[in-house]
Amino acid sequence: MLTDKWVLIGLTISALLSFILFINISKKKTKTQIQKICLIVISELILWCSLLIAQIMCSKPFNIEPIFFEYFVYIFITTIPIGIFLMGLSFKQTKLDITKKYLLLFLIPIITLLILWTNSSHHLFYEQYSVNIKDTITGPYVIVHYIYSYSILIIGIYCLLSASIKISGFFSKQTFLIIIGTLIPIIVNAVFTFDLFNLNATIYITPISFAIGICLYSLAIVKFKFLNIVPIALGKVVNRISDGFIVVNEEMVIIDYNETLVHKFNIENKLIRNKSLEELIETSIDESKKILVPVMNAIKETKTNTDTITIKSSYFKKIDKYFNIEVNSLSSKNSYIGSLILFKDITEHIKDQEIIVSKDQLSTLGEIAGGFAHDLNSPLRSIAGDIYNLKIYFNSGDIEIKDNIKQDVEEIFPTLDKNINNMSKMISTFKNQMADTNKEKGYFNLLNVVEGVKILLGSSLRKNKCVLNVEVDKTISIYGEDNQLSRTITNLVKNSIEAYSTNNMYGEINIKANLTENKDKCIIIVEDYAGGISKEIANTMFKEKKTTKKDSGGTGIGLYSTYRLIVGDFKGKMSFETIKKKENVGTRFIIEIPVK
């Protein structure tokens, strides 16, 4: 057991170290919340050590009972765990909103002090007090004090450690000092309090063990800037930016990253820090072969200059995103220490560009088609006029025609009129569908649009032995560009025809449309029983633009663009589901459009 001389030396060192630390933090003009809490905890530790020094020096000379000093020492023993608890919460949350509810933390300590101060009348705290731990006999209430103090102490330490690990990593010097500086006094206190190894010691061992902890905390605070709010705030900022990043050292080992990267690529945190960059890319990022070599080359190149090297528009199929990858060197005192790899998400930009290109292409095609339709209409009107004149001449009686020939010619005239009329409708529908996408919006009749689609795809329907059934309320009017919706429905029906053809099938395609009960929305359904949609296509059909029908005469608009038209231009919704009819499987597309 240590003599009073060595105990006094240990307590004095502990008090001096605490005081130096207190002065060091107090010098800061502006103090963060966690630094203020830390000052309170350190001042309590100084007073604790000072009271124990007074206990040793005054008890025998002035014949003062040692327990008298214990009454005051326990003010700090009961409240220091609360201080560490609040310090941990403040460190984890950057700033703690301390409200009246936190006063409840002092309820047990107040009860503890009251029971201790009245111990002589009930002995609930001490049945026998001694500065020698082995000679002390505790009362039943001490268990409550231990459970409460250790519980909030452990929670506070956990918050300190988890926040430190998140900011600087488990293997950082800061985290290591916090762990060791915290464990030493806790372990020492627990060993002697619960007599784990049958060792003999005095009550002074706990504050002496704090001296070692204070030294380590001092290093963490002063040298490695523990309690500095900047890295905490910076950690929150970098985790909220929309771009993911990785920081690697000279050995290409990952030393830092942000949460955005984790979420973008669906990577587990444990697979990142302290792993090699090559291993991460090969195991956790798809398209690894495509980007690994360019990234490594870019890192090598930036080691000798400060330029930013950009790897443009890399597509990652697994997560359906496009990234520009930027590589920058990190240096200290003109010496290379690592590289920053930034993943800039440009998915929306790329897809918006595709829509713009698609619209430009359609606009150009519309101009050509408009001229082409006009050129077709001119001779068609001429033919119609010639047939009309021929009818007049035929029925004038100026020429003599045999009865059987006259009967045949009279039967041909209605057929010619019908075919010319159909051709005129087809040209009109085609011209309307290829019209400029930027034309003025207005109300249009939905049934007219659907009937136009039926005329336009008539030849394809007949060729593939498909029947298009139309059940559309003729009163439905929708606000927007009719040619946009016409192209959308045409694309869906064309997909159904090709699905039947691909699967060597033929059957029905249904278009249905009705208003909702509130008459504020129109529900359009396009369905077939042509075998359904494969999982591979179903998972991405509304997420990326895929053109799989270029060689088979597809519209080229794609389901992705169709979806964007409905959502963007008509402010509607579009979904699909698999349907069954007897043994046949099919697909139902559901379009929901506001009518006003």
XYZ file of C-alpha atoms in Angstrom:
596
model
C 0.000 0.000 0.000
C 1.309 3.453 -0.852
C 2.463 5.667 2.032
C 0.917 9.069 2.672
C 4.032 10.673 1.166
C 3.625 8.986 -2.221
C -0.140 9.461 -2.174
C 0.373 13.215 -1.617
C 2.841 13.325 -4.528
C 0.382 11.488 -6.797
C -2.549 13.720 -5.832
C -0.427 16.866 -6.228
C 0.709 15.810 -9.718
C -2.902 15.048 -10.653
C -4.063 18.463 -9.383
C -1.211 20.303 -11.132
C -1.779 18.546 -14.458
C -5.482 19.315 -14.204
C -4.726 22.950 -13.416
C -2.319 23.295 -16.372
C -4.943 21.787 -18.649
C -7.575 24.137 -17.204
C -5.374 27.183 -17.907
C -4.584 25.962 -21.437
C -8.265 25.680 -22.404
C -9.232 28.879 -20.529
C -6.825 30.912 -22.691
C -9.058 30.445 -25.737
C -11.038 33.621 -26.369
C -13.996 31.794 -27.867
C -14.848 28.458 -26.333
C -17.092 25.779 -27.743
C -19.759 24.109 -25.663
C -17.711 20.954 -25.214
C -14.689 22.986 -24.066
C -16.839 24.731 -21.445
C -18.128 21.397 -20.140
C -14.557 20.087 -20.120
C -13.469 23.064 -17.976
C -16.177 22.251 -15.438
C -15.094 18.587 -15.268
C -11.407 19.561 -14.865
C -12.210 22.083 -12.126
C -14.160 19.387 -10.272
C -11.175 17.046 -10.559
C -8.879 19.767 -9.142
C -11.212 20.295 -6.173
C -11.509 16.536 -5.666
C -7.718 16.138 -5.495
C -7.394 19.222 -3.275
C -9.916 17.901 -0.749
C -8.141 14.535 -0.587
C -4.808 16.340 -0.025
C -6.471 18.275 2.791
C -7.860 15.019 4.210
C -4.373 13.490 4.431
C -2.717 16.624 5.823
C -5.422 17.737 8.301
C -7.118 14.581 9.638
C -4.456 13.550 12.181
C -2.961 16.951 13.154
C -6.368 18.544 13.747
C -8.154 15.336 14.812
C -10.779 15.646 12.064
C -12.684 12.516 11.091
C -11.678 11.494 7.484
C -15.324 10.945 6.552
C -15.904 14.697 7.051
C -13.848 15.370 3.893
C -15.673 12.513 2.127
C -18.945 14.432 2.485
C -17.526 17.138 0.179
C -15.470 14.826 -2.059
C -18.653 12.982 -3.074
C -20.091 16.186 -4.526
C -17.512 15.787 -7.303
C -17.495 11.981 -7.398
C -21.243 11.993 -8.172
C -21.199 14.872 -10.693
C -18.008 14.159 -12.717
C -19.711 11.180 -14.504
C -22.545 13.565 -15.469
C -19.994 16.020 -16.854
C -18.332 13.294 -18.953
C -21.783 12.163 -20.124
C -22.689 15.699 -21.303
C -19.246 16.121 -22.842
C -19.755 12.917 -24.854
C -23.191 13.995 -26.098
C -21.903 17.456 -27.014
C -18.964 15.970 -28.924
C -21.232 13.597 -30.838
C -23.887 16.198 -31.733
C -21.465 19.155 -32.188
C -23.723 21.228 -29.939
C -26.084 19.954 -27.266
C -29.368 21.711 -26.569
C -29.231 21.602 -22.773
C -32.805 21.965 -21.498
C -34.455 21.555 -18.091
C -34.866 17.800 -18.639
C -31.118 17.373 -18.086
C -31.650 18.439 -14.465
C -33.065 14.948 -13.899
C -29.500 13.647 -14.257
C -28.739 15.184 -10.841
C -31.633 13.447 -9.041
C -29.676 10.299 -8.074
C -26.526 12.299 -7.098
C -28.636 14.540 -4.817
C -30.213 11.490 -3.170
C -26.733 9.957 -2.849
C -25.379 13.044 -1.086
C -28.364 13.257 1.269
C -27.984 9.596 2.239
C -24.215 10.042 2.714
C -24.606 13.194 4.818
C -27.139 11.423 7.080
C -25.280 8.123 7.067
C -24.679 8.107 10.851
C -28.404 7.662 11.497
C -29.100 4.769 9.086
C -25.757 3.460 7.662
C -27.256 2.923 4.192
C -24.102 4.232 2.526
C -21.329 3.125 4.867
C -21.625 0.577 7.647
C -17.962 1.241 8.337
C -15.850 3.942 6.655
C -12.099 3.793 6.162
C -9.588 5.372 3.773
C -8.360 1.793 3.264
C -10.697 0.196 0.704
C -10.413 -3.301 2.265
C -11.500 -2.006 5.662
C -14.545 -0.209 4.270
C -17.937 -1.890 4.667
C -20.533 -0.350 2.333
C -24.272 -0.185 2.890
C -27.010 -1.355 0.477
C -27.500 2.035 -1.205
C -23.950 2.114 -2.606
C -25.045 -0.362 -5.307
C -27.513 2.243 -6.637
C -24.747 4.856 -6.698
C -22.351 2.514 -8.552
C -24.912 1.408 -11.143
C -25.978 4.972 -11.924
C -22.465 6.485 -12.024
C -20.939 3.737 -14.158
C -23.932 3.676 -16.516
C -23.832 7.356 -17.483
C -20.025 7.294 -17.475
C -19.999 4.425 -19.989
C -22.610 6.158 -22.184
C -20.584 9.386 -22.199
C -17.363 7.556 -23.052
C -19.145 5.613 -25.804
C -20.338 8.898 -27.373
C -16.796 10.319 -27.212
C -15.282 7.238 -28.808
C -17.925 6.716 -31.513
C -17.726 10.373 -32.599
C -13.915 10.310 -32.574
C -13.797 7.078 -34.602
C -16.295 8.468 -37.102
C -14.289 11.653 -37.587
C -10.697 10.427 -37.489
C -10.889 6.632 -37.615
C -10.384 3.871 -35.071
C -6.633 3.771 -35.511
C -6.033 7.499 -35.182
C -3.784 8.896 -32.443
C -6.657 10.986 -31.120
C -8.936 7.982 -30.633
C -6.105 5.912 -29.134
C -5.364 8.590 -26.504
C -9.037 8.936 -25.619
C -9.407 5.163 -25.185
C -6.295 4.727 -23.020
C -6.889 7.934 -21.029
C -10.430 6.826 -20.252
C -9.813 3.153 -19.518
C -6.958 3.631 -17.013
C -8.956 5.428 -14.249
C -12.090 3.351 -14.893
C -10.262 0.015 -14.717
C -8.236 1.042 -11.653
C -11.353 2.284 -9.883
C -13.343 -0.852 -10.764
C -10.536 -3.226 -9.674
C -10.236 -1.742 -6.190
C -13.899 -0.839 -5.684
C -15.098 -4.360 -6.419
C -11.935 -5.999 -5.000
C -11.386 -7.994 -8.181
C -7.793 -9.143 -7.459
C -7.705 -8.957 -3.646
C -5.360 -5.927 -3.761
C -4.909 -3.515 -0.883
C -5.254 0.225 -1.629
C -6.639 3.481 -0.302
C -9.441 5.656 -1.651
C -6.759 7.937 -3.122
C -5.918 5.465 -5.909
C -8.760 6.696 -8.163
C -7.718 10.366 -8.450
C -4.086 9.282 -8.808
C -5.059 7.088 -11.774
C -6.783 10.125 -13.209
C -3.370 11.824 -13.389
C -2.333 9.407 -16.139
C -5.644 9.899 -17.905
C -5.257 13.673 -17.688
C -1.824 13.494 -19.365
C -3.238 11.509 -22.262
C -6.281 13.772 -22.569
C -3.900 16.742 -22.590
C -2.108 15.367 -25.622
C -5.412 14.700 -27.377
C -6.719 18.181 -26.591
C -3.584 20.266 -27.197
C -1.601 18.391 -29.845
C -4.302 16.535 -31.790
C -7.010 19.188 -31.262
C -9.521 16.965 -29.487
C -12.574 19.075 -28.498
C -11.945 21.266 -31.540
C -15.288 21.825 -33.234
C -13.787 22.229 -36.726
C -13.230 18.541 -37.552
C -16.693 17.698 -36.196
C -18.412 20.358 -38.264
C -16.275 19.474 -41.264
C -17.289 15.841 -40.880
C -20.952 16.828 -40.990
C -20.412 19.056 -44.030
C -18.556 16.501 -46.135
C -21.173 13.860 -45.324
C -23.921 16.123 -46.651
C -22.383 17.150 -49.964
C -23.870 15.492 -53.031
C -20.529 14.190 -54.361
C -18.703 11.200 -52.910
C -14.983 11.243 -52.247
C -12.078 9.027 -51.197
C -8.736 10.164 -49.761
C -5.751 7.839 -50.201
C -2.212 8.109 -48.822
C 1.061 7.539 -50.638
C 0.599 3.746 -50.418
C -2.851 3.994 -52.082
C -4.528 3.067 -48.787
C -7.885 4.756 -48.086
C -7.622 7.011 -45.042
C -10.851 8.982 -45.378
C -14.186 9.061 -47.234
C -17.675 10.501 -46.806
C -21.100 8.955 -46.281
C -22.251 10.099 -49.729
C -19.806 7.662 -51.338
C -21.147 4.840 -49.153
C -24.747 5.553 -50.175
C -24.023 6.142 -53.875
C -22.242 2.811 -54.349
C -24.028 0.817 -51.604
C -20.736 -0.008 -49.863
C -20.414 -1.184 -46.263
C -18.340 1.208 -44.115
C -16.119 -1.608 -42.864
C -14.984 -2.270 -46.435
C -13.495 1.192 -46.935
C -11.141 2.658 -44.358
C -7.592 1.236 -44.318
C -8.302 -0.812 -47.457
C -6.301 -0.380 -50.623
C -7.952 1.698 -53.341
C -7.442 -1.080 -55.871
C -9.154 -3.618 -53.592
C -12.135 -1.316 -52.991
C -12.675 -0.626 -56.706
C -12.326 -4.287 -57.679
C -14.625 -5.661 -54.954
C -17.211 -2.946 -54.342
C -17.536 -0.814 -57.495
C -18.847 -2.279 -60.729
C -17.194 -1.390 -64.027
C -13.915 -1.679 -62.059
C -11.825 -2.607 -65.098
C -13.079 0.469 -66.923
C -12.058 2.979 -64.222
C -9.229 1.328 -62.265
C -6.469 1.980 -64.809
C -7.524 5.602 -65.606
C -7.808 6.422 -61.880
C -4.410 4.923 -61.064
C -2.822 6.745 -64.016
C -4.442 10.013 -62.930
C -3.107 9.605 -59.360
C 0.367 8.920 -60.721
C 0.195 12.009 -62.938
C -1.032 14.336 -60.156
C 1.894 13.375 -57.916
C 4.097 15.720 -59.931
C 1.665 18.604 -60.498
C -1.356 20.348 -58.984
C -3.677 19.954 -61.978
C -7.093 18.346 -61.645
C -7.458 15.324 -63.911
C -11.027 14.458 -64.919
C -12.245 11.070 -66.140
C -15.433 12.077 -67.911
C -18.836 10.410 -67.963
C -18.207 6.952 -66.511
C -21.401 4.884 -66.388
C -21.956 2.444 -63.503
C -24.603 -0.025 -64.589
C -25.222 -1.651 -61.197
C -26.410 1.603 -59.598
C -27.578 3.204 -62.875
C -25.560 6.395 -62.463
C -23.073 8.502 -64.410
C -20.028 10.066 -62.725
C -17.237 12.434 -63.630
C -14.232 11.270 -61.593
C -11.827 14.038 -60.559
C -8.374 13.296 -59.129
C -6.371 15.902 -57.188
C -3.072 15.638 -55.321
C -2.759 16.539 -51.631
C 0.521 18.033 -50.460
C 2.104 19.418 -47.315
C 5.055 21.783 -47.554
C 5.333 20.987 -51.283
C 5.593 17.261 -50.536
C 3.016 14.796 -51.910
C 1.099 13.050 -49.111
C -1.923 11.603 -50.892
C -4.732 12.043 -53.424
C -8.375 13.121 -53.354
C -10.692 11.180 -55.695
C -14.030 12.917 -56.207
C -17.065 11.171 -57.734
C -19.323 13.895 -59.201
C -22.811 12.567 -59.917
C -23.884 13.844 -63.362
C -26.715 11.365 -63.918
C -29.490 13.937 -64.174
C -27.410 16.136 -66.453
C -26.678 13.242 -68.839
C -30.290 12.110 -68.947
C -31.565 15.639 -69.428
C -29.149 16.005 -72.332
C -30.511 12.784 -73.824
C -34.032 14.176 -73.604
C -32.915 17.425 -75.259
C -31.170 15.507 -78.056
C -34.223 13.284 -78.447
C -36.478 16.336 -78.689
C -34.147 18.008 -81.174
C -34.131 14.863 -83.295
C -37.919 14.634 -83.136
C -38.252 18.324 -83.947
C -36.025 17.922 -87.031
C -37.891 14.773 -88.034
C -41.142 16.654 -87.525
C -40.066 19.386 -89.940
C -39.101 16.811 -92.572
C -42.267 14.796 -91.990
C -44.408 17.930 -92.175
C -42.971 18.807 -95.588
C -43.257 15.202 -96.699
C -46.905 15.021 -95.588
C -47.620 18.294 -97.389
C -46.037 16.937 -100.568
C -48.174 13.781 -100.314
C -51.367 15.720 -99.688
C -50.987 17.792 -102.855
C -51.133 14.870 -105.352
C -53.738 13.165 -103.146
C -56.029 16.189 -103.395
C -55.383 16.231 -107.154
C -56.372 12.541 -107.408
C -59.483 13.192 -105.317
C -60.411 16.073 -107.620
C -59.863 13.947 -110.727
C -62.056 11.187 -109.323
C -64.773 13.743 -108.517
C -64.632 15.082 -112.121
C -64.634 11.537 -113.435
C -67.815 10.818 -111.464
C -69.536 13.873 -112.977
C -68.407 12.941 -116.465
C -69.395 9.305 -115.916
C -72.894 10.236 -114.721
C -73.461 12.989 -117.369
C -74.746 10.578 -119.982
C -72.451 12.060 -122.585
C -70.759 8.758 -123.076
C -72.236 5.406 -123.818
C -71.167 2.655 -121.384
C -72.280 -0.944 -121.232
C -74.426 -1.763 -118.231
C -72.068 -4.384 -116.767
C -69.084 -1.968 -116.965
C -71.136 0.876 -115.544
C -72.097 -1.301 -112.566
C -68.469 -2.233 -111.899
C -67.304 1.398 -112.104
C -70.073 2.561 -109.755
C -68.850 0.006 -107.193
C -65.233 1.204 -107.550
C -66.001 4.876 -106.827
C -66.969 4.358 -103.116
C -63.864 2.229 -102.576
C -61.676 4.934 -104.093
C -63.336 7.580 -101.902
C -62.833 5.434 -98.794
C -59.159 4.729 -99.538
C -58.399 8.357 -100.327
C -60.131 9.406 -97.112
C -58.099 6.839 -95.110
C -54.870 7.983 -96.758
C -55.692 11.585 -95.873
C -56.308 10.609 -92.232
C -53.070 8.627 -92.097
C -51.050 11.529 -93.485
C -52.771 13.926 -91.077
C -52.093 11.627 -88.098
C -48.490 11.088 -89.127
C -47.957 14.828 -89.595
C -49.541 15.554 -86.206
C -47.397 12.979 -84.397
C -44.195 14.292 -85.951
C -45.133 17.901 -85.237
C -42.799 20.259 -83.350
C -42.710 19.342 -79.642
C -42.640 23.027 -78.697
C -46.004 23.876 -80.169
C -48.535 25.695 -78.013
C -50.402 23.580 -75.452
C -54.152 23.318 -75.369
C -57.085 20.987 -74.711
C -57.464 18.013 -77.059
C -59.845 15.071 -77.334
C -58.257 11.818 -76.143
C -60.370 9.558 -78.370
C -59.195 11.424 -81.473
C -55.593 10.830 -80.444
C -56.180 7.098 -79.861
C -58.051 6.692 -83.140
C -55.154 8.411 -84.901
C -52.743 5.876 -83.345
C -54.980 3.050 -84.561
C -54.882 4.419 -88.110
C -51.124 5.003 -88.008
C -50.368 1.459 -86.807
C -53.075 -0.213 -88.883
C -50.631 -1.816 -91.297
C -48.381 -3.120 -88.500
C -51.400 -4.503 -86.627
C -52.671 -6.357 -89.697
C -49.234 -7.654 -90.621
C -48.753 -9.179 -87.141
C -52.376 -10.379 -86.858
C -52.993 -8.176 -83.801
C -56.279 -6.533 -82.860
C -56.367 -3.125 -81.174
C -59.452 -2.704 -78.983
C -60.339 0.861 -77.972
C -62.558 1.689 -74.977
C -62.138 5.421 -74.444
C -64.741 7.830 -73.117
C -65.316 10.204 -76.026
C -65.877 13.172 -73.682
C -62.364 13.125 -72.164
C -60.319 16.247 -72.918
C -56.730 16.626 -71.700
C -54.563 19.726 -71.478
C -51.154 19.550 -73.141
C -49.624 18.739 -76.515
C -51.627 16.061 -78.318
C -48.628 14.963 -80.388
C -46.679 14.172 -77.190
C -49.404 11.862 -75.884
C -49.899 10.411 -79.368
C -46.232 9.420 -79.506
C -46.425 7.945 -76.012
C -49.429 5.711 -76.808
C -47.959 4.813 -80.212
C -44.753 3.678 -78.516
C -46.612 1.487 -76.022
C -48.801 -0.144 -78.708
C -45.773 -0.630 -80.986
C -43.962 -2.363 -78.106
C -46.929 -4.710 -77.661
C -47.029 -5.548 -81.384
C -43.302 -6.315 -81.391
C -43.618 -8.383 -78.193
C -46.232 -10.574 -79.909
C -44.041 -10.821 -83.004
C -40.864 -11.668 -81.048
C -42.656 -14.446 -79.163
C -44.315 -15.780 -82.349
C -47.708 -14.889 -80.969
C -50.625 -12.746 -81.964
C -53.515 -11.412 -79.928
C -55.301 -8.412 -78.520
C -53.988 -5.038 -77.428
C -56.376 -3.010 -75.300
C -56.483 0.743 -74.815
C -58.875 1.877 -72.091
C -59.412 5.327 -70.630
C -61.773 6.757 -68.036
C -61.929 9.651 -65.629
C -61.440 9.095 -61.912
C -64.353 9.470 -59.529
C -63.457 13.119 -58.858
C -63.119 13.723 -62.616
C -59.808 15.481 -62.046
C -57.597 12.766 -63.517
C -57.659 10.473 -66.508
C -56.470 6.872 -66.226
C -55.170 5.437 -69.515
C -54.409 1.712 -69.701
C -52.471 -0.015 -72.491
C -52.252 -3.781 -72.033
C -51.346 -6.950 -73.897
C -50.787 -10.665 -73.236
C -47.572 -11.015 -75.194
C -45.464 -12.736 -72.512
C -44.681 -9.966 -70.040
C -41.440 -8.063 -69.413
C -38.169 -9.670 -68.354
C -36.720 -8.772 -64.943
C -33.619 -7.213 -66.474
C -35.637 -4.706 -68.490
C -38.298 -4.213 -65.796
C -35.693 -3.073 -63.257
C -34.412 -0.222 -65.424
C -37.102 0.606 -67.982
C -38.029 3.915 -66.348
C -34.477 4.658 -65.117
C -32.393 4.749 -68.266
C -32.969 5.277 -71.957
C -32.737 1.989 -73.811
C -33.317 1.592 -77.528
C -33.703 -2.069 -78.417
C -35.825 -1.702 -81.576
C -33.704 0.425 -83.906
C -33.470 -2.366 -86.428
C -37.157 -3.247 -86.258
C -38.661 0.143 -86.960
C -39.250 1.303 -83.389
C -40.301 4.854 -82.640
C -36.966 5.573 -80.993
C -38.568 7.455 -78.117
C -37.939 4.652 -75.580
C -39.874 3.831 -72.433
C -37.573 6.078 -70.390
C -38.412 9.085 -72.566
C -42.071 8.082 -72.564
C -41.990 8.098 -68.790
C -40.278 11.493 -68.718
C -42.901 12.935 -71.087
C -45.759 11.794 -68.860
C -44.106 12.944 -65.633
C -42.477 16.108 -66.997
C -44.866 17.458 -69.644
C -48.192 16.185 -68.337
C -47.337 16.232 -64.595
C -48.680 12.701 -64.418
C -47.599 9.259 -63.257
C -46.702 6.099 -65.124
C -46.368 2.550 -63.843
C -46.703 -1.019 -65.039
C -47.741 -4.408 -63.715
C -47.732 -8.016 -64.852
C -51.161 -9.434 -65.678
C -52.509 -12.899 -66.477
C -55.403 -14.166 -68.567
C -55.841 -17.911 -68.396
C -52.376 -19.227 -69.311
C -51.199 -16.031 -70.984
C -48.967 -13.511 -69.194
C -48.887 -9.874 -70.203
C -48.100 -6.312 -69.234
C -50.366 -3.458 -68.283
C -49.089 0.133 -68.482
C -51.044 2.606 -66.365
C -50.858 6.323 -67.153
C -52.430 8.845 -64.784
C -52.788 12.392 -66.138
C -54.483 15.458 -64.584
C -57.150 16.668 -66.992
C -56.891 20.308 -65.909
